[in-house]
Amino acid sequence: MSGDPRRILLVEDEAAIRDAEVAYLESAGFAVTPAEDGRKAVEAFGKGPFDVVVLDLMLPVLSGEEVCRRIRANSDVPIIMVTAKGEVEDRIIGLELGADDYLVKPFSMRELIARIKALLRRSRTEDEAQRETATYGDLVIDLAGHKVFVRDEEVELTPSEFKLLTTLARYPGRVYSRMELVEKVLGYDFEGYERTIDSHVKNLRAKIGDDPHNPTWIYTVHGVGYRFEIPKATQSTDGD
């Protein structure tokens, strides 16, 4: 295992907050690259790589939403969206753009570290290594390679989307409540914001081409949560 510190891109326009976060993250052993606006964030990201991006939503020059879009255009790096807005809808927007997590200002530095560490744990795939590849009809999950293919075309998923898919697919037919998925996918109690899972499911379905009105794999269990089903014509494809 390499001894190099994990690299964090920290995007925050308020100098006092940025300086405090840089100091705290560096004291926790991370290598931090700060950026004060959206344009500089995109430029810095292009010089990466980074292990996690901590991205403020309200930025000058380019908004946090636009920065997130540009990063997600060619990377599945874990992103924590930071916002001063307290409304759930504002947080959902960030998740729908591809962010993996969010923090609402003001937050403690300990909370920031906890969220970063949770994302880093989720981005690892050692816990998925008991099966190299799982096939469900036209959907193939390469667990060791952290890749997903639909009809032989690779689909780019964020770490949260990949974890959500593998969690659901591990036990086909099992119904997971939203709160269970929050805990299993996000790695901690998300204080009841089960709607964040709905956003991740929406994004996941769009990427793998699963129509929620006529699903192939991911079914909504109304009032409860979600379950994964193996297409009936291919239920024996999971292994000999």
mmCIF file of C-alpha atoms in Angstrom:
data_model
loop_
_atom_site.group_PDB
_atom_site.id
_atom_site.type_symbol
_atom_site.label_atom_id
_atom_site.label_comp_id
_atom_site.label_asym_id
_atom_site.label_seq_id
_atom_site.Cartn_x
_atom_site.Cartn_y
_atom_site.Cartn_z
ATOM 1 C CA MET A 1 0.000 0.000 0.000
ATOM 2 C CA SER A 2 1.364 3.416 -0.898
ATOM 3 C CA GLY A 3 2.223 5.860 1.840
ATOM 4 C CA ASP A 4 1.291 8.858 -0.265
ATOM 5 C CA PRO A 5 -1.448 11.027 1.276
ATOM 6 C CA ARG A 6 -4.868 11.130 -0.299
ATOM 7 C CA ARG A 7 -5.320 14.221 -2.456
ATOM 8 C CA ILE A 8 -8.249 16.573 -1.867
ATOM 9 C CA LEU A 9 -9.391 19.343 -4.221
ATOM 10 C CA LEU A 10 -11.024 21.923 -1.943
ATOM 11 C CA VAL A 11 -13.172 24.505 -3.732
ATOM 12 C CA GLU A 12 -14.281 27.354 -1.455
ATOM 13 C CA ASP A 13 -14.498 31.075 -2.273
ATOM 14 C CA GLU A 14 -14.484 32.411 1.312
ATOM 15 C CA ALA A 15 -10.817 32.831 2.224
ATOM 16 C CA ALA A 16 -11.191 32.396 5.988
ATOM 17 C CA ILE A 17 -13.194 29.178 5.611
ATOM 18 C CA ARG A 18 -10.862 27.883 2.895
ATOM 19 C CA ASP A 19 -7.738 28.523 4.961
ATOM 20 C CA ALA A 20 -9.233 26.860 8.037
ATOM 21 C CA GLU A 21 -10.315 23.798 6.062
ATOM 22 C CA VAL A 22 -6.931 23.481 4.350
ATOM 23 C CA ALA A 23 -5.139 23.635 7.700
ATOM 24 C CA TYR A 24 -7.432 21.059 9.292
ATOM 25 C CA LEU A 25 -7.322 18.647 6.346
ATOM 26 C CA GLU A 26 -3.548 18.863 6.137
ATOM 27 C CA SER A 27 -3.287 18.229 9.885
ATOM 28 C CA ALA A 28 -5.382 15.089 9.275
ATOM 29 C CA GLY A 29 -2.831 13.844 6.753
ATOM 30 C CA PHE A 30 -4.416 14.869 3.434
ATOM 31 C CA ALA A 31 -2.683 16.698 0.602
ATOM 32 C CA VAL A 32 -4.929 19.652 -0.239
ATOM 33 C CA THR A 33 -5.151 21.758 -3.386
ATOM 34 C CA PRO A 34 -7.346 24.830 -2.756
ATOM 35 C CA ALA A 35 -9.324 26.691 -5.426
ATOM 36 C CA GLU A 36 -11.189 29.960 -4.866
ATOM 37 C CA ASP A 37 -13.594 29.960 -7.815
ATOM 38 C CA GLY A 38 -15.183 27.584 -10.301
ATOM 39 C CA ARG A 39 -12.808 28.267 -13.191
ATOM 40 C CA LYS A 40 -9.730 27.665 -11.040
ATOM 41 C CA ALA A 41 -11.345 24.494 -9.702
ATOM 42 C CA VAL A 42 -11.777 23.086 -13.221
ATOM 43 C CA GLU A 43 -8.195 24.049 -14.104
ATOM 44 C CA ALA A 44 -6.836 22.454 -10.935
ATOM 45 C CA PHE A 45 -8.848 19.277 -11.480
ATOM 46 C CA GLY A 46 -7.331 18.925 -14.934
ATOM 47 C CA LYS A 47 -3.910 18.767 -13.284
ATOM 48 C CA GLY A 48 -5.005 16.029 -10.851
ATOM 49 C CA PRO A 49 -5.573 13.254 -10.064
ATOM 50 C CA PHE A 50 -7.581 13.738 -6.876
ATOM 51 C CA ASP A 51 -9.146 11.216 -4.527
ATOM 52 C CA VAL A 52 -12.026 13.464 -3.346
ATOM 53 C CA VAL A 53 -13.415 16.848 -4.397
ATOM 54 C CA VAL A 54 -14.996 19.090 -1.742
ATOM 55 C CA LEU A 55 -17.040 21.526 -3.812
ATOM 56 C CA ASP A 56 -18.886 24.616 -2.608
ATOM 57 C CA LEU A 57 -22.158 25.196 -4.456
ATOM 58 C CA MET A 58 -22.075 29.005 -4.416
ATOM 59 C CA LEU A 59 -18.965 30.028 -6.363
ATOM 60 C CA PRO A 60 -17.897 33.004 -8.473
ATOM 61 C CA VAL A 61 -16.992 32.718 -12.192
ATOM 62 C CA LEU A 62 -18.415 29.188 -12.553
ATOM 63 C CA SER A 63 -21.080 27.803 -10.207
ATOM 64 C CA GLY A 64 -20.559 24.670 -8.180
ATOM 65 C CA GLU A 65 -23.219 22.976 -10.297
ATOM 66 C CA GLU A 66 -21.274 23.724 -13.491
ATOM 67 C CA VAL A 67 -18.006 22.570 -11.965
ATOM 68 C CA CYS A 68 -19.713 19.324 -10.941
ATOM 69 C CA ARG A 69 -21.042 18.828 -14.474
ATOM 70 C CA ARG A 70 -17.602 19.344 -15.992
ATOM 71 C CA ILE A 71 -15.916 16.976 -13.568
ATOM 72 C CA ARG A 72 -18.581 14.338 -14.091
ATOM 73 C CA ALA A 73 -18.166 14.584 -17.873
ATOM 74 C CA ASN A 74 -14.978 12.550 -17.625
ATOM 75 C CA SER A 75 -14.435 11.422 -14.043
ATOM 76 C CA ASP A 76 -16.162 9.420 -11.317
ATOM 77 C CA VAL A 77 -14.082 10.950 -8.510
ATOM 78 C CA PRO A 78 -16.089 11.173 -5.274
ATOM 79 C CA ILE A 79 -17.595 14.665 -4.820
ATOM 80 C CA ILE A 80 -18.895 16.237 -1.622
ATOM 81 C CA MET A 81 -21.130 19.217 -2.420
ATOM 82 C CA VAL A 82 -21.089 21.989 0.183
ATOM 83 C CA THR A 83 -23.972 24.447 0.395
ATOM 84 C CA ALA A 84 -25.251 27.180 2.660
ATOM 85 C CA LYS A 85 -28.769 26.384 1.488
ATOM 86 C CA GLY A 86 -30.744 24.304 3.924
ATOM 87 C CA GLU A 87 -33.610 23.180 1.723
ATOM 88 C CA VAL A 88 -33.668 19.490 0.811
ATOM 89 C CA GLU A 89 -34.415 20.351 -2.828
ATOM 90 C CA ASP A 90 -31.127 22.247 -3.118
ATOM 91 C CA ARG A 91 -29.257 19.220 -1.851
ATOM 92 C CA ILE A 92 -31.127 16.917 -4.223
ATOM 93 C CA ILE A 93 -30.038 19.077 -7.175
ATOM 94 C CA GLY A 94 -26.408 18.518 -6.264
ATOM 95 C CA LEU A 95 -26.895 14.771 -6.000
ATOM 96 C CA GLU A 96 -28.703 14.649 -9.324
ATOM 97 C CA LEU A 97 -25.724 16.386 -10.931
ATOM 98 C CA GLY A 98 -23.559 13.517 -9.756
ATOM 99 C CA ALA A 99 -22.336 14.559 -6.301
ATOM 100 C CA ASP A 100 -21.938 11.646 -3.901
ATOM 101 C CA ASP A 101 -22.603 13.488 -0.664
ATOM 102 C CA TYR A 102 -23.398 16.942 0.677
ATOM 103 C CA LEU A 103 -22.697 19.105 3.694
ATOM 104 C CA VAL A 104 -24.723 22.104 4.811
ATOM 105 C CA LYS A 105 -22.900 25.106 6.301
ATOM 106 C CA PRO A 106 -22.054 25.547 9.064
ATOM 107 C CA PHE A 107 -20.494 22.146 9.701
ATOM 108 C CA SER A 108 -17.730 20.918 11.967
ATOM 109 C CA MET A 109 -14.294 20.008 10.653
ATOM 110 C CA ARG A 110 -14.711 16.596 12.260
ATOM 111 C CA GLU A 111 -17.844 16.074 10.187
ATOM 112 C CA LEU A 112 -15.966 17.023 7.012
ATOM 113 C CA ILE A 113 -13.216 14.510 7.800
ATOM 114 C CA ALA A 114 -15.801 11.822 8.566
ATOM 115 C CA ARG A 115 -17.555 12.378 5.241
ATOM 116 C CA ILE A 116 -14.277 12.294 3.300
ATOM 117 C CA LYS A 117 -13.184 9.082 4.988
ATOM 118 C CA ALA A 118 -16.583 7.496 4.326
ATOM 119 C CA LEU A 119 -16.278 8.327 0.622
ATOM 120 C CA LEU A 120 -12.757 6.946 0.474
ATOM 121 C CA ARG A 121 -13.920 3.709 2.080
ATOM 122 C CA ARG A 122 -16.762 3.401 -0.395
ATOM 123 C CA SER A 123 -14.477 3.981 -3.355
ATOM 124 C CA ARG A 124 -12.485 0.885 -2.483
ATOM 125 C CA THR A 125 -13.684 -2.428 -3.873
ATOM 126 C CA GLU A 126 -11.900 -4.981 -1.684
ATOM 127 C CA ASP A 127 -15.190 -5.838 0.038
ATOM 128 C CA GLU A 128 -16.679 -6.745 -3.339
ATOM 129 C CA ALA A 129 -13.899 -9.167 -4.333
ATOM 130 C CA GLN A 130 -15.679 -12.423 -3.469
ATOM 131 C CA ARG A 131 -17.051 -12.512 -7.044
ATOM 132 C CA GLU A 132 -15.102 -11.008 -9.922
ATOM 133 C CA THR A 133 -18.032 -10.554 -12.322
ATOM 134 C CA ALA A 134 -21.806 -10.757 -11.971
ATOM 135 C CA THR A 135 -24.043 -10.984 -15.042
ATOM 136 C CA TYR A 136 -27.756 -10.178 -15.082
ATOM 137 C CA GLY A 137 -28.902 -10.422 -18.682
ATOM 138 C CA ASP A 138 -27.533 -7.386 -20.541
ATOM 139 C CA LEU A 139 -26.099 -5.951 -17.324
ATOM 140 C CA VAL A 140 -22.587 -6.992 -16.290
ATOM 141 C CA ILE A 141 -20.953 -5.802 -13.075
ATOM 142 C CA ASP A 142 -17.182 -6.149 -12.908
ATOM 143 C CA LEU A 143 -16.698 -6.001 -9.160
ATOM 144 C CA ALA A 144 -12.922 -6.138 -9.066
ATOM 145 C CA GLY A 145 -12.543 -3.621 -11.881
ATOM 146 C CA HIS A 146 -15.300 -1.347 -10.543
ATOM 147 C CA LYS A 147 -16.932 -1.286 -13.991
ATOM 148 C CA VAL A 148 -20.467 -1.753 -15.304
ATOM 149 C CA PHE A 149 -21.468 -2.763 -18.824
ATOM 150 C CA VAL A 150 -24.885 -2.655 -20.467
ATOM 151 C CA ARG A 151 -25.160 -4.490 -23.793
ATOM 152 C CA ASP A 152 -21.343 -4.604 -23.953
ATOM 153 C CA GLU A 153 -21.033 -0.809 -23.551
ATOM 154 C CA GLU A 154 -19.295 0.503 -20.447
ATOM 155 C CA VAL A 155 -21.422 2.786 -18.267
ATOM 156 C CA GLU A 156 -19.707 5.408 -16.108
ATOM 157 C CA LEU A 157 -21.084 5.355 -12.563
ATOM 158 C CA THR A 158 -20.129 7.450 -9.567
ATOM 159 C CA PRO A 159 -18.847 5.540 -6.517
ATOM 160 C CA SER A 160 -22.226 5.970 -4.810
ATOM 161 C CA GLU A 161 -24.123 4.712 -7.853
ATOM 162 C CA PHE A 162 -21.809 1.708 -8.145
ATOM 163 C CA LYS A 163 -22.218 0.895 -4.448
ATOM 164 C CA LEU A 164 -25.998 1.260 -4.743
ATOM 165 C CA LEU A 165 -26.118 -1.099 -7.724
ATOM 166 C CA THR A 166 -23.902 -3.739 -6.128
ATOM 167 C CA THR A 167 -25.826 -3.529 -2.854
ATOM 168 C CA LEU A 168 -29.158 -4.116 -4.583
ATOM 169 C CA ALA A 169 -27.795 -6.781 -6.944
ATOM 170 C CA ARG A 170 -26.107 -8.804 -4.222
ATOM 171 C CA TYR A 171 -29.457 -10.250 -3.091
ATOM 172 C CA PRO A 172 -31.948 -10.228 -5.993
ATOM 173 C CA GLY A 173 -35.538 -10.062 -4.801
ATOM 174 C CA ARG A 174 -34.630 -8.594 -1.429
ATOM 175 C CA VAL A 175 -36.454 -5.357 -0.646
ATOM 176 C CA TYR A 176 -34.269 -2.608 0.814
ATOM 177 C CA SER A 177 -35.856 0.319 2.588
ATOM 178 C CA ARG A 178 -34.515 3.761 1.745
ATOM 179 C CA MET A 179 -32.998 4.045 5.201
ATOM 180 C CA GLU A 180 -31.207 0.713 4.805
ATOM 181 C CA LEU A 181 -29.748 1.913 1.524
ATOM 182 C CA VAL A 182 -28.705 5.207 3.105
ATOM 183 C CA GLU A 183 -26.736 3.290 5.724
ATOM 184 C CA LYS A 184 -25.281 0.679 3.355
ATOM 185 C CA VAL A 185 -24.480 2.992 0.444
ATOM 186 C CA LEU A 186 -23.597 6.242 2.181
ATOM 187 C CA GLY A 187 -21.903 4.535 5.100
ATOM 188 C CA TYR A 188 -23.551 6.321 8.017
ATOM 189 C CA ASP A 189 -26.865 7.586 9.340
ATOM 190 C CA PHE A 190 -27.885 10.338 6.900
ATOM 191 C CA GLU A 191 -30.317 11.833 9.405
ATOM 192 C CA GLY A 192 -33.405 10.617 7.635
ATOM 193 C CA TYR A 193 -32.732 12.120 4.209
ATOM 194 C CA GLU A 194 -33.944 9.008 2.422
ATOM 195 C CA ARG A 195 -34.798 11.106 -0.642
ATOM 196 C CA THR A 196 -31.103 11.237 -1.435
ATOM 197 C CA ILE A 197 -31.380 7.556 -2.341
ATOM 198 C CA ASP A 198 -34.201 8.385 -4.757
ATOM 199 C CA SER A 199 -31.826 10.767 -6.547
ATOM 200 C CA HIS A 200 -29.113 8.144 -6.794
ATOM 201 C CA VAL A 201 -31.603 5.551 -8.048
ATOM 202 C CA LYS A 202 -32.897 8.023 -10.651
ATOM 203 C CA ASN A 203 -29.366 8.668 -11.900
ATOM 204 C CA LEU A 204 -28.490 4.979 -11.881
ATOM 205 C CA ARG A 205 -31.590 4.011 -13.831
ATOM 206 C CA ALA A 206 -30.903 6.692 -16.436
ATOM 207 C CA LYS A 207 -27.334 5.484 -16.931
ATOM 208 C CA ILE A 208 -28.129 1.786 -17.274
ATOM 209 C CA GLY A 209 -31.267 2.430 -19.335
ATOM 210 C CA ASP A 210 -33.738 0.986 -16.845
ATOM 211 C CA ASP A 211 -37.218 2.443 -17.379
ATOM 212 C CA PRO A 212 -38.828 2.940 -13.937
ATOM 213 C CA HIS A 213 -42.268 2.371 -15.492
ATOM 214 C CA ASN A 214 -41.194 -0.914 -17.090
ATOM 215 C CA PRO A 215 -38.058 -1.939 -15.189
ATOM 216 C CA THR A 216 -35.646 -4.681 -16.150
ATOM 217 C CA TRP A 217 -33.555 -4.672 -12.985
ATOM 218 C CA ILE A 218 -34.472 -2.041 -10.367
ATOM 219 C CA TYR A 219 -38.035 -2.071 -9.055
ATOM 220 C CA THR A 220 -39.686 0.473 -6.793
ATOM 221 C CA VAL A 221 -41.535 -1.003 -3.821
ATOM 222 C CA HIS A 222 -43.974 1.797 -3.070
ATOM 223 C CA GLY A 223 -43.908 3.038 0.482
ATOM 224 C CA VAL A 224 -40.823 0.961 1.278
ATOM 225 C CA GLY A 225 -37.850 1.248 -1.069
ATOM 226 C CA TYR A 226 -36.292 -0.755 -3.902
ATOM 227 C CA ARG A 227 -35.407 -4.273 -4.995
ATOM 228 C CA PHE A 228 -33.263 -5.764 -7.749
ATOM 229 C CA GLU A 229 -34.527 -8.550 -10.011
ATOM 230 C CA ILE A 230 -32.682 -10.808 -12.430
ATOM 231 C CA PRO A 231 -34.406 -10.781 -15.860
ATOM 232 C CA LYS A 232 -36.464 -13.965 -15.979
ATOM 233 C CA ALA A 233 -34.885 -15.264 -19.173
ATOM 234 C CA THR A 234 -31.408 -15.087 -17.618
ATOM 235 C CA GLN A 235 -31.871 -16.114 -14.014
ATOM 236 C CA SER A 236 -29.256 -18.858 -14.278
ATOM 237 C CA THR A 237 -26.480 -16.591 -15.557
ATOM 238 C CA ASP A 238 -25.032 -15.678 -12.179
ATOM 239 C CA GLY A 239 -22.706 -18.669 -12.125
ATOM 240 C CA ASP A 240 -22.516 -22.375 -12.665
#
